[in-house]
PDB file of C-alpha atoms in Angstrom:
ATOM      1  CA  MET A  20      -0.037  -0.092   0.041  1.00 42.00           C
ATOM      2  CA  SER A  21       1.475   3.366  -0.901  1.00 45.00           C
ATOM      3  CA  SER A  22       2.715   5.636   1.951  1.00 48.00           C
ATOM      4  CA  HIS A  23       2.054   8.741  -0.206  1.00 51.00           C
ATOM      5  CA  LYS A  24      -0.711  11.107   0.704  1.00 49.00           C
ATOM      6  CA  PRO A  25      -3.990  11.141  -1.295  1.00 51.00           C
ATOM      7  CA  ALA A  26      -3.833  13.104  -4.488  1.00 60.00           C
ATOM      8  CA  SER A  27      -6.221  15.654  -3.019  1.00 66.00           C
ATOM      9  CA  ASP A  28      -3.608  16.675  -0.637  1.00 89.00           C
ATOM     10  CA  ARG A  29      -0.875  17.334  -3.185  1.00 96.00           C
ATOM     11  CA  ILE A  30      -0.220  20.863  -4.450  1.00 98.00           C
ATOM     12  CA  THR A  31      -0.809  20.743  -8.212  1.00 98.00           C
ATOM     13  CA  VAL A  32      -0.088  23.365 -10.824  1.00 98.00           C
ATOM     14  CA  PRO A  33      -3.656  24.818 -10.650  1.00 98.00           C
ATOM     15  CA  LYS A  34      -3.659  24.798  -6.733  1.00 98.00           C
ATOM     16  CA  PHE A  35      -0.347  26.656  -7.030  1.00 98.00           C
ATOM     17  CA  VAL A  36      -1.817  29.292  -9.391  1.00 98.00           C
ATOM     18  CA  ALA A  37      -4.904  29.554  -7.185  1.00 98.00           C
ATOM     19  CA  MET A  38      -2.733  30.606  -4.136  1.00 98.00           C
ATOM     20  CA  LYS A  39      -2.230  34.008  -5.835  1.00 98.00           C
ATOM     21  CA  ARG A  40      -5.934  34.549  -6.344  1.00 96.00           C
ATOM     22  CA  ASP A  41      -6.739  33.456  -2.799  1.00 98.00           C
ATOM     23  CA  GLY A  42      -4.066  35.890  -1.341  1.00 97.00           C
ATOM     24  CA  LYS A  43      -1.838  33.146   0.098  1.00 98.00           C
ATOM     25  CA  LYS A  44       1.884  33.654  -0.010  1.00 98.00           C
ATOM     26  CA  ILE A  45       3.775  30.908  -1.477  1.00 98.00           C
ATOM     27  CA  SER A  46       6.958  29.254   0.195  1.00 98.00           C
ATOM     28  CA  MET A  47       9.622  27.572  -2.074  1.00 98.00           C
ATOM     29  CA  LEU A  48      13.016  26.160  -1.313  1.00 98.00           C
ATOM     30  CA  THR A  49      15.568  24.091  -3.289  1.00 98.00           C
ATOM     31  CA  ALA A  50      16.417  20.582  -2.558  1.00 98.00           C
ATOM     32  CA  TYR A  51      18.735  18.145  -4.277  1.00 98.00           C
ATOM     33  CA  ASP A  52      18.310  14.760  -2.344  1.00 98.00           C
ATOM     34  CA  TYR A  53      15.917  12.541  -0.721  1.00 98.00           C
ATOM     35  CA  THR A  54      16.452  13.412   2.946  1.00 98.00           C
ATOM     36  CA  MET A  55      16.363  17.217   2.493  1.00 98.00           C
ATOM     37  CA  ALA A  56      13.320  17.042   0.266  1.00 98.00           C
ATOM     38  CA  GLN A  57      11.541  14.895   2.775  1.00 98.00           C
ATOM     39  CA  LEU A  58      12.338  17.261   5.539  1.00 98.00           C
ATOM     40  CA  LEU A  59      11.296  20.375   3.673  1.00 98.00           C
ATOM     41  CA  ASP A  60       7.956  18.668   2.610  1.00 98.00           C
ATOM     42  CA  GLU A  61       7.219  17.587   6.091  1.00 98.00           C
ATOM     43  CA  ALA A  62       7.926  21.231   7.323  1.00 98.00           C
ATOM     44  CA  GLY A  63       5.178  22.434   4.949  1.00 98.00           C
ATOM     45  CA  VAL A  64       6.913  24.160   2.065  1.00 98.00           C
ATOM     46  CA  ASP A  65       4.631  24.685  -0.859  1.00 98.00           C
ATOM     47  CA  SER A  66       6.992  23.968  -3.662  1.00 98.00           C
ATOM     48  CA  VAL A  67      10.443  22.269  -3.882  1.00 98.00           C
ATOM     49  CA  LEU A  68      12.662  23.391  -6.680  1.00 98.00           C
ATOM     50  CA  VAL A  69      15.447  21.153  -7.971  1.00 98.00           C
ATOM     51  CA  GLY A  70      17.484  24.031  -9.002  1.00 97.00           C
ATOM     52  CA  ASP A  71      20.544  24.044 -11.402  1.00 97.00           C
ATOM     53  CA  SER A  72      22.118  25.752  -8.458  1.00 96.00           C
ATOM     54  CA  LEU A  73      23.160  22.141  -7.527  1.00 97.00           C
ATOM     55  CA  SER A  74      25.960  22.876  -9.902  1.00 97.00           C
ATOM     56  CA  MET A  75      27.446  25.243  -7.347  1.00 95.00           C
ATOM     57  CA  VAL A  76      26.089  24.174  -3.992  1.00 95.00           C
ATOM     58  CA  VAL A  77      26.449  20.400  -4.481  1.00 96.00           C
ATOM     59  CA  GLN A  78      29.119  19.933  -7.197  1.00 96.00           C
ATOM     60  CA  GLY A  79      31.285  22.973  -6.336  1.00 95.00           C
ATOM     61  CA  HIS A  80      31.340  24.771  -9.627  1.00 95.00           C
ATOM     62  CA  ASP A  81      31.599  28.540  -9.868  1.00 92.00           C
ATOM     63  CA  THR A  82      28.352  28.861 -11.983  1.00 94.00           C
ATOM     64  CA  THR A  83      25.236  26.923 -12.810  1.00 94.00           C
ATOM     65  CA  LEU A  84      26.535  26.253 -16.441  1.00 94.00           C
ATOM     66  CA  PRO A  85      28.349  22.860 -15.993  1.00 96.00           C
ATOM     67  CA  VAL A  86      25.344  20.770 -14.578  1.00 97.00           C
ATOM     68  CA  THR A  87      23.926  18.431 -17.180  1.00 97.00           C
ATOM     69  CA  LEU A  88      20.377  17.202 -18.096  1.00 98.00           C
ATOM     70  CA  ASP A  89      21.318  13.632 -16.856  1.00 98.00           C
ATOM     71  CA  GLU A  90      22.524  15.127 -13.503  1.00 98.00           C
ATOM     72  CA  MET A  91      19.388  17.170 -13.054  1.00 98.00           C
ATOM     73  CA  ILE A  92      17.286  14.089 -13.624  1.00 98.00           C
ATOM     74  CA  TYR A  93      19.358  12.026 -11.122  1.00 98.00           C
ATOM     75  CA  HIS A  94      18.821  14.667  -8.428  1.00 98.00           C
ATOM     76  CA  ALA A  95      15.144  15.275  -9.255  1.00 98.00           C
ATOM     77  CA  LYS A  96      14.395  11.594  -9.010  1.00 98.00           C
ATOM     78  CA  MET A  97      15.532  11.652  -5.320  1.00 98.00           C
ATOM     79  CA  VAL A  98      13.535  14.598  -4.575  1.00 98.00           C
ATOM     80  CA  ALA A  99      10.287  13.592  -6.202  1.00 98.00           C
ATOM     81  CA  ARG A 100      10.609  10.256  -4.501  1.00 98.00           C
ATOM     82  CA  ALA A 101      10.573  12.070  -1.125  1.00 98.00           C
ATOM     83  CA  VAL A 102       7.981  14.574  -1.652  1.00 98.00           C
ATOM     84  CA  GLN A 103       4.387  13.832  -0.808  1.00 98.00           C
ATOM     85  CA  ARG A 104       2.677  17.272  -0.741  1.00 98.00           C
ATOM     86  CA  ALA A 105       4.753  20.153  -2.327  1.00 98.00           C
ATOM     87  CA  LEU A 106       4.725  20.943  -6.072  1.00 98.00           C
ATOM     88  CA  VAL A 107       8.163  19.639  -7.411  1.00 98.00           C
ATOM     89  CA  ILE A 108       9.722  21.834 -10.224  1.00 98.00           C
ATOM     90  CA  VAL A 109      12.935  21.064 -11.914  1.00 98.00           C
ATOM     91  CA  ASP A 110      15.278  23.555 -13.691  1.00 98.00           C
ATOM     92  CA  LEU A 111      16.024  22.982 -17.334  1.00 97.00           C
ATOM     93  CA  PRO A 112      19.884  23.233 -17.456  1.00 95.00           C
ATOM     94  CA  PHE A 113      21.958  25.217 -20.015  1.00 91.00           C
ATOM     95  CA  PRO A 114      21.656  24.982 -22.930  1.00 84.00           C
ATOM     96  CA  SER A 115      18.852  22.444 -23.267  1.00 80.00           C
ATOM     97  CA  PHE A 116      16.054  25.053 -24.075  1.00 78.00           C
ATOM     98  CA  HIS A 117      18.161  27.169 -26.281  1.00 76.00           C
ATOM     99  CA  LEU A 118      18.246  24.534 -29.063  1.00 80.00           C
ATOM    100  CA  GLY A 119      14.903  24.993 -30.403  1.00 86.00           C
ATOM    101  CA  VAL A 120      11.258  23.983 -29.269  1.00 95.00           C
ATOM    102  CA  TYR A 121      11.610  20.280 -30.042  1.00 94.00           C
ATOM    103  CA  SER A 122      14.847  19.926 -28.207  1.00 95.00           C
ATOM    104  CA  ALA A 123      13.253  21.692 -25.217  1.00 96.00           C
ATOM    105  CA  ILE A 124      10.203  19.411 -25.337  1.00 97.00           C
ATOM    106  CA  GLU A 125      12.473  16.442 -25.482  1.00 97.00           C
ATOM    107  CA  SER A 126      14.485  17.466 -22.482  1.00 97.00           C
ATOM    108  CA  ALA A 127      11.470  18.635 -20.400  1.00 97.00           C
ATOM    109  CA  GLY A 128       9.644  15.493 -21.321  1.00 97.00           C
ATOM    110  CA  ARG A 129      12.470  13.353 -20.087  1.00 98.00           C
ATOM    111  CA  ILE A 130      12.373  15.259 -16.724  1.00 98.00           C
ATOM    112  CA  LEU A 131       8.593  14.556 -16.199  1.00 98.00           C
ATOM    113  CA  LYS A 132       8.843  10.983 -17.488  1.00 98.00           C
ATOM    114  CA  GLU A 133      11.884   9.875 -15.633  1.00 98.00           C
ATOM    115  CA  THR A 134      11.594  11.830 -12.323  1.00 98.00           C
ATOM    116  CA  GLY A 135       7.926  12.162 -11.198  1.00 97.00           C
ATOM    117  CA  ALA A 136       8.252  15.918 -11.002  1.00 98.00           C
ATOM    118  CA  GLN A 137       5.231  18.015 -12.009  1.00 98.00           C
ATOM    119  CA  ALA A 138       6.806  21.064 -13.854  1.00 98.00           C
ATOM    120  CA  VAL A 139      10.018  22.525 -15.271  1.00 98.00           C
ATOM    121  CA  LYS A 140      11.538  25.997 -14.890  1.00 98.00           C
ATOM    122  CA  LEU A 141      13.449  27.962 -17.590  1.00 97.00           C
ATOM    123  CA  GLU A 142      15.220  31.250 -17.622  1.00 93.00           C
ATOM    124  CA  GLY A 143      13.871  33.751 -20.048  1.00 91.00           C
ATOM    125  CA  GLY A 144      11.018  35.954 -21.107  1.00 91.00           C
ATOM    126  CA  VAL A 145      10.505  37.509 -24.489  1.00 95.00           C
ATOM    127  CA  GLU A 146      13.149  35.549 -26.310  1.00 92.00           C
ATOM    128  CA  GLN A 147      11.820  32.249 -24.795  1.00 94.00           C
ATOM    129  CA  ALA A 148       8.200  32.805 -25.386  1.00 96.00           C
ATOM    130  CA  GLU A 149       7.981  30.442 -28.276  1.00 96.00           C
ATOM    131  CA  VAL A 150       9.775  27.679 -26.210  1.00 96.00           C
ATOM    132  CA  ILE A 151       7.481  28.201 -23.374  1.00 97.00           C
ATOM    133  CA  ALA A 152       4.408  28.126 -25.680  1.00 97.00           C
ATOM    134  CA  GLY A 153       5.695  24.832 -27.223  1.00 97.00           C
ATOM    135  CA  LEU A 154       6.326  23.169 -23.920  1.00 98.00           C
ATOM    136  CA  VAL A 155       2.837  24.126 -22.704  1.00 98.00           C
ATOM    137  CA  SER A 156       1.311  22.887 -25.831  1.00 98.00           C
ATOM    138  CA  ALA A 157       2.936  19.512 -25.250  1.00 98.00           C
ATOM    139  CA  GLY A 158       1.317  19.410 -21.794  1.00 98.00           C
ATOM    140  CA  ILE A 159       4.418  20.465 -19.871  1.00 98.00           C
ATOM    141  CA  PRO A 160       3.804  23.035 -17.092  1.00 98.00           C
ATOM    142  CA  VAL A 161       6.403  25.727 -17.220  1.00 98.00           C
ATOM    143  CA  MET A 162       7.690  28.330 -14.659  1.00 98.00           C
ATOM    144  CA  ALA A 163       9.552  31.132 -16.149  1.00 98.00           C
ATOM    145  CA  HIS A 164      12.469  32.964 -14.639  1.00 97.00           C
ATOM    146  CA  VAL A 165      12.928  36.763 -15.255  1.00 97.00           C
ATOM    147  CA  GLY A 166      15.544  39.280 -14.031  1.00 94.00           C
ATOM    148  CA  LEU A 167      18.907  38.053 -13.096  1.00 89.00           C
ATOM    149  CA  ARG A 168      19.487  34.852 -15.130  1.00 88.00           C
ATOM    150  CA  PRO A 169      22.362  32.854 -13.653  1.00 77.00           C
ATOM    151  CA  GLN A 170      22.754  30.879 -16.973  1.00 77.00           C
ATOM    152  CA  LEU A 171      23.581  34.287 -18.575  1.00 74.00           C
ATOM    153  CA  VAL A 172      26.358  35.292 -16.106  1.00 68.00           C
ATOM    154  CA  MET A 173      29.053  35.249 -18.756  1.00 63.00           C
ATOM    155  CA  GLN A 174      26.983  37.548 -20.967  1.00 70.00           C
ATOM    156  CA  MET A 175      25.860  39.868 -18.048  1.00 66.00           C
ATOM    157  CA  GLY A 176      29.425  40.068 -16.661  1.00 66.00           C
ATOM    158  CA  GLY A 177      28.455  38.933 -13.038  1.00 69.00           C
ATOM    159  CA  TYR A 178      25.467  38.617 -10.863  1.00 74.00           C
ATOM    160  CA  LYS A 179      23.920  42.049 -10.984  1.00 80.00           C
ATOM    161  CA  VAL A 180      20.583  43.593  -9.923  1.00 80.00           C
ATOM    162  CA  GLN A 181      18.554  43.995 -13.149  1.00 84.00           C
ATOM    163  CA  ARG A 182      16.874  47.568 -13.181  1.00 88.00           C
ATOM    164  CA  ASP A 183      15.430  47.856 -16.804  1.00 92.00           C
ATOM    165  CA  GLU A 184      11.789  47.921 -15.634  1.00 96.00           C
ATOM    166  CA  GLU A 185      10.538  48.158 -19.213  1.00 96.00           C
ATOM    167  CA  GLN A 186      12.335  44.958 -20.208  1.00 95.00           C
ATOM    168  CA  LEU A 187      11.393  43.170 -16.980  1.00 97.00           C
ATOM    169  CA  MET A 188       7.736  43.891 -17.587  1.00 97.00           C
ATOM    170  CA  ALA A 189       8.022  42.868 -21.246  1.00 97.00           C
ATOM    171  CA  ASP A 190       9.633  39.533 -20.180  1.00 97.00           C
ATOM    172  CA  ALA A 191       7.080  38.877 -17.568  1.00 98.00           C
ATOM    173  CA  LEU A 192       4.189  39.466 -19.747  1.00 98.00           C
ATOM    174  CA  ALA A 193       5.650  37.526 -22.674  1.00 98.00           C
ATOM    175  CA  ALA A 194       6.127  34.429 -20.368  1.00 98.00           C
ATOM    176  CA  GLN A 195       2.653  34.781 -18.939  1.00 98.00           C
ATOM    177  CA  ASN A 196       1.196  35.165 -22.459  1.00 98.00           C
ATOM    178  CA  ALA A 197       3.130  32.148 -23.697  1.00 98.00           C
ATOM    179  CA  GLY A 198       1.368  30.050 -20.923  1.00 98.00           C
ATOM    180  CA  ALA A 199       3.850  29.969 -18.005  1.00 98.00           C
ATOM    181  CA  PHE A 200       1.901  29.236 -14.763  1.00 98.00           C
ATOM    182  CA  GLY A 201       4.315  31.260 -12.624  1.00 98.00           C
ATOM    183  CA  MET A 202       7.773  32.911 -12.629  1.00 98.00           C
ATOM    184  CA  VAL A 203      10.788  33.568 -10.443  1.00 98.00           C
ATOM    185  CA  LEU A 204      11.756  37.207 -10.222  1.00 98.00           C
ATOM    186  CA  GLU A 205      15.489  37.358  -9.240  1.00 96.00           C
ATOM    187  CA  CYS A 206      17.461  40.303  -8.204  1.00 95.00           C
ATOM    188  CA  VAL A 207      15.214  43.125  -9.255  1.00 96.00           C
ATOM    189  CA  PRO A 208      14.316  46.307  -7.360  1.00 96.00           C
ATOM    190  CA  ARG A 209      11.387  45.555  -4.990  1.00 97.00           C
ATOM    191  CA  SER A 210       9.273  48.364  -6.525  1.00 97.00           C
ATOM    192  CA  ALA A 211       9.568  46.757  -9.979  1.00 97.00           C
ATOM    193  CA  ALA A 212       8.783  43.373  -8.563  1.00 97.00           C
ATOM    194  CA  ALA A 213       5.798  44.588  -6.762  1.00 98.00           C
ATOM    195  CA  LYS A 214       4.538  46.311  -9.996  1.00 98.00           C
ATOM    196  CA  ILE A 215       5.087  43.174 -12.079  1.00 98.00           C
ATOM    197  CA  SER A 216       3.373  40.990  -9.400  1.00 98.00           C
ATOM    198  CA  SER A 217       0.263  43.344  -9.438  1.00 98.00           C
ATOM    199  CA  GLU A 218       0.082  43.235 -13.213  1.00 97.00           C
ATOM    200  CA  LEU A 219       0.303  39.535 -13.666  1.00 98.00           C
ATOM    201  CA  THR A 220      -2.460  36.860 -13.035  1.00 98.00           C
ATOM    202  CA  ILE A 221       0.083  34.183 -12.425  1.00 98.00           C
ATOM    203  CA  PRO A 222       2.223  33.892  -9.104  1.00 98.00           C
ATOM    204  CA  THR A 223       5.627  35.540  -8.925  1.00 98.00           C
ATOM    205  CA  ILE A 224       8.169  33.970  -6.693  1.00 98.00           C
ATOM    206  CA  GLY A 225      10.898  36.400  -5.498  1.00 98.00           C
ATOM    207  CA  ILE A 226      14.441  35.978  -4.720  1.00 97.00           C
ATOM    208  CA  GLY A 227      16.186  39.297  -3.951  1.00 96.00           C
ATOM    209  CA  ALA A 228      12.960  40.950  -5.165  1.00 97.00           C
ATOM    210  CA  GLY A 229      11.348  42.177  -2.063  1.00 97.00           C
ATOM    211  CA  VAL A 230       8.084  41.365  -0.237  1.00 98.00           C
ATOM    212  CA  GLY A 231       5.744  42.371  -3.067  1.00 98.00           C
ATOM    213  CA  CYS A 232       6.065  39.090  -4.872  1.00 98.00           C
ATOM    214  CA  ASP A 233       3.419  36.361  -4.394  1.00 98.00           C
ATOM    215  CA  GLY A 234       6.051  34.034  -2.745  1.00 98.00           C
ATOM    216  CA  GLN A 235       9.607  33.623  -1.998  1.00 98.00           C
ATOM    217  CA  VAL A 236      12.428  31.124  -2.777  1.00 98.00           C
ATOM    218  CA  LEU A 237      15.814  30.545  -1.251  1.00 98.00           C
ATOM    219  CA  VAL A 238      18.583  28.057  -1.845  1.00 97.00           C
ATOM    220  CA  VAL A 239      18.286  25.664   1.073  1.00 98.00           C
ATOM    221  CA  ASN A 240      21.939  25.613   1.843  1.00 97.00           C
ATOM    222  CA  ASP A 241      21.883  29.421   2.141  1.00 97.00           C
ATOM    223  CA  MET A 242      18.727  29.292   4.328  1.00 97.00           C
ATOM    224  CA  LEU A 243      20.187  26.730   6.614  1.00 98.00           C
ATOM    225  CA  GLY A 244      23.584  28.606   7.082  1.00 97.00           C
ATOM    226  CA  LEU A 245      25.530  25.944   5.274  1.00 96.00           C
ATOM    227  CA  THR A 246      27.099  28.269   2.729  1.00 93.00           C
ATOM    228  CA  GLY A 247      30.681  29.393   3.366  1.00 88.00           C
ATOM    229  CA  GLY A 248      32.209  32.595   1.873  1.00 84.00           C
ATOM    230  CA  TYR A 249      30.035  35.182   0.071  1.00 85.00           C
ATOM    231  CA  VAL A 250      26.448  35.180   0.906  1.00 88.00           C
ATOM    232  CA  PRO A 251      24.140  37.370  -1.111  1.00 88.00           C
ATOM    233  CA  LYS A 252      22.284  40.256   0.541  1.00 90.00           C
ATOM    234  CA  PHE A 253      18.790  38.762   0.037  1.00 93.00           C
ATOM    235  CA  VAL A 254      19.638  35.654   2.031  1.00 95.00           C
ATOM    236  CA  LYS A 255      18.422  35.166   5.540  1.00 96.00           C
ATOM    237  CA  ALA A 256      19.994  32.183   7.426  1.00 96.00           C
ATOM    238  CA  TYR A 257      17.515  30.589   9.620  1.00 97.00           C
ATOM    239  CA  ALA A 258      20.124  28.273  11.292  1.00 97.00           C
ATOM    240  CA  ASP A 259      23.876  27.984  11.600  1.00 96.00           C
ATOM    241  CA  LEU A 260      24.224  24.332  10.470  1.00 97.00           C
ATOM    242  CA  ARG A 261      27.803  25.036   9.020  1.00 97.00           C
ATOM    243  CA  GLY A 262      28.937  25.779  12.482  1.00 97.00           C
ATOM    244  CA  GLN A 263      26.997  22.946  14.193  1.00 97.00           C
ATOM    245  CA  ILE A 264      28.294  20.357  11.676  1.00 98.00           C
ATOM    246  CA  SER A 265      31.820  21.631  11.961  1.00 97.00           C
ATOM    247  CA  SER A 266      31.657  21.514  15.787  1.00 98.00           C
ATOM    248  CA  ALA A 267      30.119  18.020  15.877  1.00 98.00           C
ATOM    249  CA  ALA A 268      32.785  16.688  13.375  1.00 98.00           C
ATOM    250  CA  LYS A 269      35.662  18.142  15.524  1.00 98.00           C
ATOM    251  CA  GLN A 270      34.193  16.467  18.620  1.00 98.00           C
ATOM    252  CA  TYR A 271      33.835  13.170  16.816  1.00 97.00           C
ATOM    253  CA  CYS A 272      37.465  13.305  15.648  1.00 98.00           C
ATOM    254  CA  GLU A 273      38.638  14.255  19.115  1.00 98.00           C
ATOM    255  CA  GLU A 274      36.741  11.339  20.756  1.00 97.00           C
ATOM    256  CA  VAL A 275      38.073   8.843  18.248  1.00 98.00           C
ATOM    257  CA  ARG A 276      41.571   9.842  18.831  1.00 98.00           C
ATOM    258  CA  ASP A 277      41.180   9.784  22.456  1.00 97.00           C
ATOM    259  CA  GLY A 278      39.475   6.474  22.433  1.00 96.00           C
ATOM    260  CA  ALA A 279      36.204   7.857  23.959  1.00 96.00           C
ATOM    261  CA  PHE A 280      34.333   6.572  21.099  1.00 96.00           C
ATOM    262  CA  PRO A 281      32.824   4.082  20.712  1.00 96.00           C
ATOM    263  CA  ALA A 282      31.970   3.663  24.360  1.00 95.00           C
ATOM    264  CA  ASP A 283      30.563   0.249  25.810  1.00 93.00           C
ATOM    265  CA  LYS A 284      26.996   1.419  24.995  1.00 95.00           C
ATOM    266  CA  HIS A 285      27.907   1.710  21.282  1.00 95.00           C
ATOM    267  CA  SER A 286      29.508  -1.783  21.141  1.00 94.00           C
ATOM    268  CA  PHE A 287      28.099  -5.381  21.031  1.00 94.00           C
ATOM    269  CA  GLN A 288      28.687  -7.880  23.825  1.00 90.00           C
TER     270      GLN A 288
END
């Protein structure tokens, strides 16, 4: 007998969209493995994003560009296997959706078929409208991503706040009109994000975009205080797991060296 909750309890794409209409703020976090996804789902997060940020926070790359479609699918399988309630969305990695509509459908189709996720996310607005429309016509739910686009970091010359409000609005409307059910707004002024959110009928999920969005997303490693080095301004760490893990590991090493672990209670007679 399946341990998964009844389908009526799952957050589907229509339920996700309805949250904006009902005035309910949407919570989203990234996850890349079974255990973390299970914990976040049990905590009540509304959506779990298998982000291409795994290229940086899991694989140790400097950008999101190196992660492959097969690697995204591998991690998405673990996440979807764990999640019982939240909407699971998977990033289309670079350059899978830049190779034409049919290539994008093939890549996104693999994600849905092989992982059990419910939707994909891709970066872009005006220039990706045709791809979004093609995916939606194939029955693939699409979340767009407007503003700072990490996959274009080489072209943008770094991770910078995007301030062209006219272009931001054009991208947002183009994505909505193409059939996207929601979008991430990354690193845009809060006034622009609030204006876009008020104009759209689909939910906006902000990251570095202020409180005026319909929901928020953070990279889970940042949210848990696991990230070392530079941490973006928009991040709030709700724990210091990096410090706790380091302290626990040091204590373990000391006890092993001193012969204090394992004690009798950790051993078999």
